[in-house]
Amino acid sequence: MDMDIENEQAQPSYWNSVLIASLITAIIVVIISLVSGYMTLNSEPSGGMFSPLLFAGALSCLVGSIGGIIVNWHYAKEYGVTYKIGKGALLGLYVAVGATIFSIVFTQLWNLIDPSYTQALMDWNIQNTEAMQMPDEAKEQMIESMGDPNSLKNILYGAIGSLVGLGIVNAISGMIGAKIFASEE
């Protein structure tokens, strides 16, 4: 027990590794999101429930799971430390928080670069909804529920969704990364 406490206190700070992995993860997630968004805008609204944008969320979450691997690889190799997989999961969760924050910032910066992007996606989604084979009442409810994508409420909902998705996959990949790069065995 005393050895674990001493070992824990002797280890260097992991925040630099968390920051690096968070930035890399956020950049990857935002790029996938933007590419799929522009792919969506270049397609005709078909009235289908599935679009490239919908698949982008799942894809960016899965690809974003690389953050847990990166943080453990960087921390273990940079400082030559070993630790348990639980710490790897924690590092992965920290990366999910950081990547979510950076993703929001990068997305808002992109809105300054291309201010028409978000509105164009909103218009595409409205056209797609109007093309769906469903009662007009249901279409109107769907359109009304979309709201303003730049509202604080929708940004927070997106952040919560991103945090949950990235949190789960990065905790898992963090455990895997700790086992591969920082195993005490």
Short mmCIF file of C-alpha atoms in Angstrom, two decimals:
data_model
loop_
_atom_site.label_atom_id
_atom_site.label_comp_id
_atom_site.label_asym_id
_atom_site.label_seq_id
_atom_site.Cartn_x
_atom_site.Cartn_y
_atom_site.Cartn_z
CA MET A 1 0.00 0.00 0.00
CA ASP A 2 2.75 2.48 0.94
CA MET A 3 4.62 1.54 -2.25
CA ASP A 4 1.55 2.43 -4.38
CA ILE A 5 1.25 5.83 -2.69
CA GLU A 6 4.96 6.54 -3.21
CA ASN A 7 4.78 5.36 -6.84
CA GLU A 8 1.72 7.55 -7.48
CA GLN A 9 3.40 10.61 -5.97
CA ALA A 10 6.63 10.04 -7.91
CA GLN A 11 4.92 10.04 -11.31
CA PRO A 12 5.13 13.21 -13.40
CA SER A 13 2.07 15.21 -14.41
CA TYR A 14 0.04 13.74 -17.26
CA TRP A 15 -1.66 17.02 -18.24
CA ASN A 16 0.72 17.72 -21.13
CA SER A 17 -0.13 14.32 -22.61
CA VAL A 18 -3.86 14.93 -22.04
CA LEU A 19 -3.62 18.31 -23.79
CA ILE A 20 -1.81 16.87 -26.81
CA ALA A 21 -4.19 13.92 -27.16
CA SER A 22 -7.22 16.21 -26.69
CA LEU A 23 -6.05 18.55 -29.45
CA ILE A 24 -5.34 15.69 -31.87
CA THR A 25 -8.69 14.05 -31.11
CA ALA A 26 -10.61 17.31 -31.48
CA ILE A 27 -8.95 18.11 -34.80
CA ILE A 28 -9.79 14.65 -36.15
CA VAL A 29 -13.40 14.84 -34.95
CA VAL A 30 -13.95 18.33 -36.37
CA ILE A 31 -12.40 17.44 -39.73
CA ILE A 32 -14.63 14.36 -40.06
CA SER A 33 -17.64 16.45 -39.09
CA LEU A 34 -16.83 19.19 -41.61
CA VAL A 35 -16.09 16.76 -44.44
CA SER A 36 -19.34 14.91 -43.86
CA GLY A 37 -21.21 18.20 -43.53
CA TYR A 38 -19.95 19.41 -46.90
CA MET A 39 -20.67 15.96 -48.40
CA THR A 40 -24.22 16.31 -47.12
CA LEU A 41 -24.54 19.78 -48.64
CA ASN A 42 -23.34 18.44 -52.00
CA SER A 43 -26.02 15.76 -52.03
CA GLU A 44 -29.69 16.16 -52.84
CA PRO A 45 -32.12 15.83 -49.94
CA SER A 46 -33.75 12.46 -50.52
CA GLY A 47 -36.19 12.34 -47.65
CA GLY A 48 -34.25 9.49 -46.08
CA MET A 49 -33.66 9.19 -42.38
CA PHE A 50 -29.95 8.55 -42.89
CA SER A 51 -27.49 11.05 -44.33
CA PRO A 52 -23.70 11.36 -44.40
CA LEU A 53 -24.02 13.72 -41.45
CA LEU A 54 -25.70 11.07 -39.32
CA PHE A 55 -22.98 8.55 -40.03
CA ALA A 56 -20.33 11.20 -39.33
CA GLY A 57 -21.33 11.36 -35.69
CA ALA A 58 -20.76 7.65 -35.23
CA LEU A 59 -17.60 7.67 -37.32
CA SER A 60 -16.07 10.65 -35.54
CA CYS A 61 -16.85 9.05 -32.19
CA LEU A 62 -15.17 5.81 -33.18
CA VAL A 63 -12.17 7.53 -34.75
CA GLY A 64 -12.09 9.90 -31.78
CA SER A 65 -11.44 6.90 -29.56
CA ILE A 66 -7.82 7.16 -30.65
CA GLY A 67 -7.44 9.81 -27.92
CA GLY A 68 -7.26 7.17 -25.19
CA ILE A 69 -4.49 5.37 -27.04
CA ILE A 70 -2.56 8.57 -27.81
CA VAL A 71 -2.63 9.90 -24.25
CA ASN A 72 -1.36 6.64 -22.77
CA TRP A 73 1.26 6.17 -25.47
CA HIS A 74 2.57 9.71 -25.02
CA TYR A 75 2.52 9.70 -21.22
CA ALA A 76 4.09 6.26 -20.80
CA LYS A 77 6.77 6.79 -23.46
CA GLU A 78 7.56 10.42 -22.63
CA TYR A 79 8.12 9.77 -18.94
CA GLY A 80 8.89 6.03 -18.88
CA VAL A 81 6.18 5.35 -16.30
CA THR A 82 3.98 2.36 -15.61
CA TYR A 83 0.51 2.38 -14.09
CA LYS A 84 -2.71 0.41 -13.89
CA ILE A 85 -5.38 0.34 -16.57
CA GLY A 86 -7.74 2.31 -14.32
CA LYS A 87 -5.45 5.31 -14.66
CA GLY A 88 -5.45 4.76 -18.41
CA ALA A 89 -9.25 4.93 -18.39
CA LEU A 90 -9.10 8.14 -16.36
CA LEU A 91 -6.64 9.66 -18.83
CA GLY A 92 -9.02 8.67 -21.64
CA LEU A 93 -11.88 10.43 -19.86
CA TYR A 94 -9.79 13.56 -19.44
CA VAL A 95 -9.06 13.47 -23.16
CA ALA A 96 -12.80 13.20 -23.88
CA VAL A 97 -13.45 16.33 -21.81
CA GLY A 98 -10.60 18.23 -23.46
CA ALA A 99 -11.53 17.06 -26.97
CA THR A 100 -15.14 18.10 -26.42
CA ILE A 101 -14.10 21.59 -25.32
CA PHE A 102 -11.62 21.99 -28.19
CA SER A 103 -14.19 20.66 -30.69
CA ILE A 104 -16.70 23.28 -29.60
CA VAL A 105 -14.08 26.01 -29.92
CA PHE A 106 -12.91 24.79 -33.35
CA THR A 107 -16.49 24.48 -34.59
CA GLN A 108 -17.31 28.01 -33.46
CA LEU A 109 -14.13 29.25 -35.16
CA TRP A 110 -15.24 27.49 -38.34
CA ASN A 111 -18.51 29.42 -38.12
CA LEU A 112 -16.41 32.59 -38.39
CA ILE A 113 -14.54 31.22 -41.42
CA ASP A 114 -17.69 29.99 -43.19
CA PRO A 115 -20.70 31.67 -41.56
CA SER A 116 -23.12 30.16 -44.11
CA TYR A 117 -22.12 26.55 -43.31
CA THR A 118 -24.41 25.97 -40.33
CA GLN A 119 -27.40 27.67 -41.96
CA ALA A 120 -26.84 25.68 -45.17
CA LEU A 121 -26.88 22.43 -43.15
CA MET A 122 -30.05 23.56 -41.40
CA ASP A 123 -31.70 24.36 -44.75
CA TRP A 124 -30.61 20.97 -46.13
CA ASN A 125 -32.11 19.19 -43.11
CA ILE A 126 -35.38 21.10 -43.51
CA GLN A 127 -35.55 20.19 -47.22
CA ASN A 128 -34.78 16.56 -46.38
CA THR A 129 -37.50 16.51 -43.73
CA GLU A 130 -40.01 18.04 -46.15
CA ALA A 131 -39.19 15.28 -48.66
CA MET A 132 -39.93 12.51 -46.13
CA GLN A 133 -42.96 10.29 -46.59
CA MET A 134 -44.82 11.16 -43.39
CA PRO A 135 -47.78 13.26 -42.30
CA ASP A 136 -47.33 17.02 -42.56
CA GLU A 137 -47.88 17.40 -38.81
CA ALA A 138 -44.93 15.11 -38.06
CA LYS A 139 -42.75 17.00 -40.54
CA GLU A 140 -43.59 20.32 -38.89
CA GLN A 141 -42.79 18.91 -35.44
CA MET A 142 -39.42 17.63 -36.67
CA ILE A 143 -38.57 20.99 -38.25
CA GLU A 144 -39.61 22.90 -35.13
CA SER A 145 -37.53 20.59 -32.92
CA MET A 146 -34.38 21.41 -34.90
CA GLY A 147 -34.21 24.94 -33.53
CA ASP A 148 -31.26 27.26 -34.01
CA PRO A 149 -28.06 25.18 -34.29
CA ASN A 150 -26.04 28.08 -32.89
CA SER A 151 -28.18 28.48 -29.78
CA LEU A 152 -26.49 27.86 -26.46
CA LYS A 153 -29.00 25.08 -25.75
CA ASN A 154 -28.14 23.17 -28.95
CA ILE A 155 -24.40 23.72 -28.47
CA LEU A 156 -24.71 22.31 -24.92
CA TYR A 157 -26.75 19.33 -26.15
CA GLY A 158 -24.07 18.65 -28.76
CA ALA A 159 -21.35 18.97 -26.12
CA ILE A 160 -23.12 16.54 -23.80
CA GLY A 161 -23.58 14.04 -26.64
CA SER A 162 -19.94 14.40 -27.63
CA LEU A 163 -18.75 14.06 -24.04
CA VAL A 164 -20.78 10.90 -23.46
CA GLY A 165 -19.75 9.30 -26.75
CA LEU A 166 -16.09 10.25 -26.53
CA GLY A 167 -16.05 9.53 -22.79
CA ILE A 168 -17.15 5.94 -23.26
CA VAL A 169 -14.87 5.11 -26.19
CA ASN A 170 -11.85 6.94 -24.75
CA ALA A 171 -12.20 5.28 -21.36
CA ILE A 172 -12.14 1.93 -23.13
CA SER A 173 -9.29 2.87 -25.47
CA GLY A 174 -7.50 4.42 -22.46
CA MET A 175 -7.58 1.05 -20.70
CA ILE A 176 -6.29 -0.63 -23.83
CA GLY A 177 -3.58 2.02 -24.23
CA ALA A 178 -2.50 1.63 -20.61
CA LYS A 179 -2.33 -2.12 -21.01
CA ILE A 180 -0.23 -1.83 -24.18
CA PHE A 181 2.07 1.05 -23.24
CA ALA A 182 2.13 1.32 -19.46
CA SER A 183 1.45 -2.14 -18.11
CA GLU A 184 2.96 -2.82 -14.71
CA GLU A 185 3.42 -6.49 -15.57
#
